[in-house]
Coordinates of N, CA, C and O in Angstrom, one line a residue:
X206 N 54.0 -57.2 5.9 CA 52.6 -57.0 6.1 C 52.1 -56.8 7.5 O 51.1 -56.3 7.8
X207 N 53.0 -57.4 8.4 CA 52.4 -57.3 9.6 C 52.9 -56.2 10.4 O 52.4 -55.9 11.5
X208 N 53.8 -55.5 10.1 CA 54.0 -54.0 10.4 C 53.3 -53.2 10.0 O 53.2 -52.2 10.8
X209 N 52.5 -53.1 8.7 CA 51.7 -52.4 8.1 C 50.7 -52.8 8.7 O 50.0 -51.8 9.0
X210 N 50.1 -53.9 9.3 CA 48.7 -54.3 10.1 C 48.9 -53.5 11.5 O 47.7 -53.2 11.9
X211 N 49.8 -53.1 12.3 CA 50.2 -53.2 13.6 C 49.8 -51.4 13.4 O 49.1 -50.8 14.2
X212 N 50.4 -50.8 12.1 CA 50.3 -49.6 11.9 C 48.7 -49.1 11.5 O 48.3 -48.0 11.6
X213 N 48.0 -50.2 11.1 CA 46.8 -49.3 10.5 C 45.7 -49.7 12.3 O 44.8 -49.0 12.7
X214 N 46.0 -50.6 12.8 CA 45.3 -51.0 14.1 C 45.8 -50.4 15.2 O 45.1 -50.3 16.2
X215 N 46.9 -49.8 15.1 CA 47.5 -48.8 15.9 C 46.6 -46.9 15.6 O 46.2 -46.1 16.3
X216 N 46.6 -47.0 14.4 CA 45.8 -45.8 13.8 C 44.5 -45.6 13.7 O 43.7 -44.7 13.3
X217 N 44.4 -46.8 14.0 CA 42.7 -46.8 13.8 C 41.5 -46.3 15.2 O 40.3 -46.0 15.1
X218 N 42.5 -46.3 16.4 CA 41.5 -45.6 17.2 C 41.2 -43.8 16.9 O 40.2 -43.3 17.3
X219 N 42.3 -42.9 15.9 CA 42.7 -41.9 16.0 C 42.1 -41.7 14.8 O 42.0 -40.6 14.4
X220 N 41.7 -42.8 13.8 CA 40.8 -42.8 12.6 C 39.5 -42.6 13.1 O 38.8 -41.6 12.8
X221 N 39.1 -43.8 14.0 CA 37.5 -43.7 14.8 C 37.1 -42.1 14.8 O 36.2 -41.4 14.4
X222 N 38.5 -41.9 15.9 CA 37.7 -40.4 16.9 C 37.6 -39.2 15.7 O 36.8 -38.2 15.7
X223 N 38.5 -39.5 14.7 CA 38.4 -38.7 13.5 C 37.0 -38.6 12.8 O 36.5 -37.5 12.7
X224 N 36.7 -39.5 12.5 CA 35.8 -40.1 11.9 C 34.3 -39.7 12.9 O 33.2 -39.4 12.4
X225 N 34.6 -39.9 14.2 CA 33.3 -39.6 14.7 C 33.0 -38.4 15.2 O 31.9 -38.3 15.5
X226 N 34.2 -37.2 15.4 CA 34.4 -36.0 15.1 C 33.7 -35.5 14.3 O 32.9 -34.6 14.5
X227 N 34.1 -36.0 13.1 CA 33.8 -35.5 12.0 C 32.4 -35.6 11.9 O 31.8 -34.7 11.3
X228 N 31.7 -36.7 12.5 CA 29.8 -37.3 12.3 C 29.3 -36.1 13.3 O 28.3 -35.5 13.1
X229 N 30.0 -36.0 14.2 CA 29.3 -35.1 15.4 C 29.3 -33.6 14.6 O 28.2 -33.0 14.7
X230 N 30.6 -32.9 13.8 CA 29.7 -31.6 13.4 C 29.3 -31.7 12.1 O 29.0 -30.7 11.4
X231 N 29.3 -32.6 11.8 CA 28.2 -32.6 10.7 C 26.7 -32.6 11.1 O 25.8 -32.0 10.5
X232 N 26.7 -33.5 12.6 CA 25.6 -33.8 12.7 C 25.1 -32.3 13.9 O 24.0 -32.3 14.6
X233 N 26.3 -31.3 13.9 CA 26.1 -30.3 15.1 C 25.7 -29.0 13.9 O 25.0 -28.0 14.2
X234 N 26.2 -29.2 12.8 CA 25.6 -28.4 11.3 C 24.4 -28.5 10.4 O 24.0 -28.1 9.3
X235 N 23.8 -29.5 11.4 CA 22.6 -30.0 10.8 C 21.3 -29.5 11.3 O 20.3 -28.9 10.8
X236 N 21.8 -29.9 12.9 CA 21.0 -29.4 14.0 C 20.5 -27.7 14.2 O 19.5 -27.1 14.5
X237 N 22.1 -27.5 13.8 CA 21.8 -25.6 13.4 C 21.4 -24.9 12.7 O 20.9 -23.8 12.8
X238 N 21.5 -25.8 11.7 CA 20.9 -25.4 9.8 C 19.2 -25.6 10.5 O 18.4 -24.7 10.4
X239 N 18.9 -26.5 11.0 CA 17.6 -27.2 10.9 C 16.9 -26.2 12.3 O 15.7 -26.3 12.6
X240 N 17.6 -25.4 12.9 CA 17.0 -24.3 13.8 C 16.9 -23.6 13.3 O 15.8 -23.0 13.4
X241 N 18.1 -23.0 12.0 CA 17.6 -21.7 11.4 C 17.0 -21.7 10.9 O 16.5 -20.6 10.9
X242 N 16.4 -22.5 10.2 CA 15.4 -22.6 9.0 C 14.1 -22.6 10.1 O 13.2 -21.7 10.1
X243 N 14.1 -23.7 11.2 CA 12.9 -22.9 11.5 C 12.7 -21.7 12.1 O 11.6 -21.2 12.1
X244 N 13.6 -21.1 12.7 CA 13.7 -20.2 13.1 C 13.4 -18.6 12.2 O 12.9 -17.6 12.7
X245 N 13.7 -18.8 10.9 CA 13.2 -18.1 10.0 C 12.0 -18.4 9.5 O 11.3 -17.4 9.2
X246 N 11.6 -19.5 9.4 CA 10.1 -20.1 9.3 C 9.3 -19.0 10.3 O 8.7 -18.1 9.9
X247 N 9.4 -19.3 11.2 CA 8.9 -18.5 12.6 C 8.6 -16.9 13.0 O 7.8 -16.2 13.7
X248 N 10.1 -16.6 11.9 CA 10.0 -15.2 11.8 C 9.1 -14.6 11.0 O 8.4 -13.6 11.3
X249 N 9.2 -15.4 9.3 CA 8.5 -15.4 8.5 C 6.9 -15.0 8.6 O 6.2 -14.1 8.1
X250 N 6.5 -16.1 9.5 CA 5.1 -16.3 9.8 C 5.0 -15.3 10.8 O 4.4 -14.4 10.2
X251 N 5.3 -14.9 12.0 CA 5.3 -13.7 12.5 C 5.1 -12.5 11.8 O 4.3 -11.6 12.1
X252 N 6.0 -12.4 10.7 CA 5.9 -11.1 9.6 C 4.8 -10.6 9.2 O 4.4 -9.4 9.3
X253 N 4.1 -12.0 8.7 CA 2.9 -12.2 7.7 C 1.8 -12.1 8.7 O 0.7 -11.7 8.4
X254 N 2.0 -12.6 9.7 CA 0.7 -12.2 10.8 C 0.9 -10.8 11.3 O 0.1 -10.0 11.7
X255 N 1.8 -10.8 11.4 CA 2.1 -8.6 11.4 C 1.7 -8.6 10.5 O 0.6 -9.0 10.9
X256 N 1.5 -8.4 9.6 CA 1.1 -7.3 8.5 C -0.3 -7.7 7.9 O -0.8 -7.0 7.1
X257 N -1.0 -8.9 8.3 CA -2.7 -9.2 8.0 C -2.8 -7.9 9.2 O -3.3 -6.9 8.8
X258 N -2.4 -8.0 10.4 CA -3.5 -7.7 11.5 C -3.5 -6.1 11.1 O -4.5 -5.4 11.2
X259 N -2.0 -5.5 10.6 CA -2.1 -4.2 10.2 C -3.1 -3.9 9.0 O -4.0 -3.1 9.2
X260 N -3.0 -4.6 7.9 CA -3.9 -4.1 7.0 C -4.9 -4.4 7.3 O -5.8 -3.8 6.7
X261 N -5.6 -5.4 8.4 CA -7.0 -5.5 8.9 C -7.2 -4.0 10.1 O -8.3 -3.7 10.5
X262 N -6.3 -3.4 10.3 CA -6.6 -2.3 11.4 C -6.4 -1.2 10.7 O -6.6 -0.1 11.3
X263 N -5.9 -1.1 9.4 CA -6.2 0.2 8.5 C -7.2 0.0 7.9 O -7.8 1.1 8.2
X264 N -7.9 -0.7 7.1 CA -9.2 -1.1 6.5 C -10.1 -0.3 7.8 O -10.6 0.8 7.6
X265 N -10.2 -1.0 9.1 CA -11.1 -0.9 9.8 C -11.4 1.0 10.5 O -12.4 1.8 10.6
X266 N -9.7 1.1 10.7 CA -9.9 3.0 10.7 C -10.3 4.1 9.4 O -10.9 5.2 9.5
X267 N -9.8 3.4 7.9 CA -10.8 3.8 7.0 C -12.0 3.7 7.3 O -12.6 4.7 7.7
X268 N -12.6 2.4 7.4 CA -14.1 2.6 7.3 C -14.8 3.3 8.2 O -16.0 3.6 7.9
X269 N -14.2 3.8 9.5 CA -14.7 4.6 10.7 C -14.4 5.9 10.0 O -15.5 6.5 9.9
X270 N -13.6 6.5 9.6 CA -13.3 7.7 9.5 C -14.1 8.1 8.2 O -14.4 9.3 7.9
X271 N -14.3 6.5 7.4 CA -15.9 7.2 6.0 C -16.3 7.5 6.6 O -16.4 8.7 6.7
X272 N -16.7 6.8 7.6 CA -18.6 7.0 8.1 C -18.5 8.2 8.9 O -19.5 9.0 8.6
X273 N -17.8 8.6 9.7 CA -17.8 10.0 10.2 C -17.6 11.3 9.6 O -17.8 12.3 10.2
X274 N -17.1 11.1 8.2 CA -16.9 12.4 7.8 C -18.5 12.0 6.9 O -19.1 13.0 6.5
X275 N -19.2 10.6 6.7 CA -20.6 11.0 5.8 C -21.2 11.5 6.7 O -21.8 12.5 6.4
X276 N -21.5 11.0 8.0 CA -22.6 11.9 9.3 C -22.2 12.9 9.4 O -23.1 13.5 10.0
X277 N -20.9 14.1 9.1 CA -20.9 15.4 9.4 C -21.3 15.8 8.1 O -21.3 17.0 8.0
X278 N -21.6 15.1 6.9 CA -21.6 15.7 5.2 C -20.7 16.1 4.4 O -20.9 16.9 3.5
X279 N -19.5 15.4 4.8 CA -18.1 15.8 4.0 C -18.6 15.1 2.8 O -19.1 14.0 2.9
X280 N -18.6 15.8 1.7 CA -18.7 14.9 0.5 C -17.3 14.2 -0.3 O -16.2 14.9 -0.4
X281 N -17.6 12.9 -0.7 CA -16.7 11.9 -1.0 C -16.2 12.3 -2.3 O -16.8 13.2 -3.0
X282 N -14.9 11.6 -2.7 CA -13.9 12.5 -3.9 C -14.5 12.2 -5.1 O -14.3 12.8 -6.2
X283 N -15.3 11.2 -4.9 CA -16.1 10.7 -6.2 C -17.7 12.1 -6.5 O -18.0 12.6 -7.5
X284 N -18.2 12.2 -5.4 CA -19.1 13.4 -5.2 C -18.5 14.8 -6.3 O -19.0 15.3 -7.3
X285 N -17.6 15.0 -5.6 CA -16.4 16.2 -5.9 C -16.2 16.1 -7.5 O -16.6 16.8 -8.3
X286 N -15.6 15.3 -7.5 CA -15.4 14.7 -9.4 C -16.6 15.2 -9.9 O -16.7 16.2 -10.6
X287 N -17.5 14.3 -9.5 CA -19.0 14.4 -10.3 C -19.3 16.0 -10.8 O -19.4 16.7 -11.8
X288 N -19.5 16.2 -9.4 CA -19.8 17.8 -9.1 C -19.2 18.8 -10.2 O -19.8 19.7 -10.8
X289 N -18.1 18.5 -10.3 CA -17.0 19.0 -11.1 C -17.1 19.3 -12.2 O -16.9 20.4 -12.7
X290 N -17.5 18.2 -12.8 CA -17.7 17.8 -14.1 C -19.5 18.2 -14.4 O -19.8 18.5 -15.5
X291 N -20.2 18.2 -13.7 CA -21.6 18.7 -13.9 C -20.9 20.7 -14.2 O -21.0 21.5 -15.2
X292 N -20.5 20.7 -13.4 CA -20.2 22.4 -13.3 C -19.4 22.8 -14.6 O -19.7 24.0 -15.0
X293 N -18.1 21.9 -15.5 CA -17.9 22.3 -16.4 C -19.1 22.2 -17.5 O -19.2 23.2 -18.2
X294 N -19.7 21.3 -17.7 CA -20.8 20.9 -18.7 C -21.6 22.2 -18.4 O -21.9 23.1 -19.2
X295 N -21.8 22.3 -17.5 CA -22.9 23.5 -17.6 C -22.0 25.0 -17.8 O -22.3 25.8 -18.6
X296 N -21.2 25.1 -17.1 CA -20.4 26.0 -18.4 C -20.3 26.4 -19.5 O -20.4 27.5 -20.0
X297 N -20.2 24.9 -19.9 CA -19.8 25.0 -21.7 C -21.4 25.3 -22.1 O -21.7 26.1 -22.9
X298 N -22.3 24.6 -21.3 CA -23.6 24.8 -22.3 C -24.2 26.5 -22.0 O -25.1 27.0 -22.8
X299 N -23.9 27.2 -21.2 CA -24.0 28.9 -20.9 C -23.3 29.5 -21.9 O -23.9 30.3 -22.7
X300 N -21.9 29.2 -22.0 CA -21.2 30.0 -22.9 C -21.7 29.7 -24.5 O -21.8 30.6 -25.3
X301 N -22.2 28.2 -24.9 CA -22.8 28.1 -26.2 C -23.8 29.4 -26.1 O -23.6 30.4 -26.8
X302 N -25.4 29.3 -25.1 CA -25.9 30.3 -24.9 C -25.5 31.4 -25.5 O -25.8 31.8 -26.7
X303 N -24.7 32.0 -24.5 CA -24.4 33.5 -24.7 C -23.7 33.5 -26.4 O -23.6 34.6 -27.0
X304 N -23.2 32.4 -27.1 CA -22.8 32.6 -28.7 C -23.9 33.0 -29.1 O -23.8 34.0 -29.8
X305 N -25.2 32.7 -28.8 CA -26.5 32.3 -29.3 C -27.0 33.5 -29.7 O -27.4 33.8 -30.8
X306 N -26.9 34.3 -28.6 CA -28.4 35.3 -28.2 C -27.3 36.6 -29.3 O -26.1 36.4 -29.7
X307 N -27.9 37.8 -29.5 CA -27.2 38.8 -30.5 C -26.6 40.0 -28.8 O -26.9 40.1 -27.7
X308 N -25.9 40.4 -29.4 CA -25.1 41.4 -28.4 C -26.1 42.8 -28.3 O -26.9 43.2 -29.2
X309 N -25.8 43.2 -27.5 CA -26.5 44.0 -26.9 C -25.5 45.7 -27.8 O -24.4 46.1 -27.9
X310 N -26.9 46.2 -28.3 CA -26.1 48.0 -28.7 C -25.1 48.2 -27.0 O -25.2 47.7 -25.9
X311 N -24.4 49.1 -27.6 CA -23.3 49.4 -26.7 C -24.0 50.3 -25.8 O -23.8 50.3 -24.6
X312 N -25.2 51.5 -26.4 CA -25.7 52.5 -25.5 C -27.0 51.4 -24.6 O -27.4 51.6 -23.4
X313 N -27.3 50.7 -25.3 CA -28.5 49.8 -24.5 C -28.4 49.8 -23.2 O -29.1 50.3 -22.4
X314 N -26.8 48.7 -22.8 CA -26.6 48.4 -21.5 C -26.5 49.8 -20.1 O -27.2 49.9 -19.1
X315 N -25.4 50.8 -20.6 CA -25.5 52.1 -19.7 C -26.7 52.6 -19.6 O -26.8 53.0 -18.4
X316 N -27.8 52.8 -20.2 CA -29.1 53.2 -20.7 C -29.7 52.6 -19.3 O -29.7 53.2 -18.2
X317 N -30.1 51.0 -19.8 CA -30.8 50.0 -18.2 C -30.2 50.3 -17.0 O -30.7 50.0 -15.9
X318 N -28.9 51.0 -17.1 CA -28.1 51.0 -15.8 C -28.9 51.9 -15.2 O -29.7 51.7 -14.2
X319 N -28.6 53.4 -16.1 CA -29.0 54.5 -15.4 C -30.0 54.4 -14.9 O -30.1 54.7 -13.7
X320 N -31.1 53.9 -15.6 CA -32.8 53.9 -15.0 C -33.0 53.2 -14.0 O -34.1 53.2 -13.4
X321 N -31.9 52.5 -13.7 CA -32.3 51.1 -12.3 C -31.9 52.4 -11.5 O -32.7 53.1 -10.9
X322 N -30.5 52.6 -11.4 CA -30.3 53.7 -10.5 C -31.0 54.6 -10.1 O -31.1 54.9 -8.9
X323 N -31.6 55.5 -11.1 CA -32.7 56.9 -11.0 C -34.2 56.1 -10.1 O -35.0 56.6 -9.2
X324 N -34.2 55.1 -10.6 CA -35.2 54.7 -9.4 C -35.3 54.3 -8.6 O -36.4 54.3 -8.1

């Protein structure tokens, strides 16, 4: 037994430095883990404040470039649409018209021509 004692107290400084080796990169993998993370934390939040300040500086050049095409009278796509849609409706209600009314004799029309012309 006391060879085996001589042997484990003999090993045991080479156990310590092992042992406290071992605590140092653990504790040098901790330190690094615990940078990266903030470090990505940091980036993270960088990102997100990049991209508020961009979508607050596109908003803001939209809203200048409404307003300057409404003071020269560009009309808006919703205008356009409307417009659009007023212009087919009244289409369709002309063409009902013209179902309406009876057609004209064939000699009628050349007839009014000539006389506008002769006069």
């Amino acid at each position: 037994m006391a060879a085996r004692r001589k042997k484990t107290v003999a090993a045991s400084p080479i156990g310590t430095a092992r042992a406290s080796a071992t605590r140092a990169q653990q504790r040098i993998r901790d330190v690094f883990e615990s940078a990266a993370d903030s470090m990505q934390d940091r980036v993270s939040s960088a990102r997100d404040q990049a991209q508020e300040t961009w979508d607050n500086l596109e908003a803001l050049f939209q809203k200048r470039v409404h307003k300057a095409l409404q003071q020269i009278g560009v009309p808006t796509s919703a205008e356009i649409e409307l417009l659009t849609r007023r212009v087919a409706e009244l289409s369709a209600a002309v063409t009902a018209l013209e179902r309406r009314l009876p057609k004209p004799p064939r000699g009628a029309a050349r007839s009014a021509t000539k006389r506008r012309r002769r006069t």
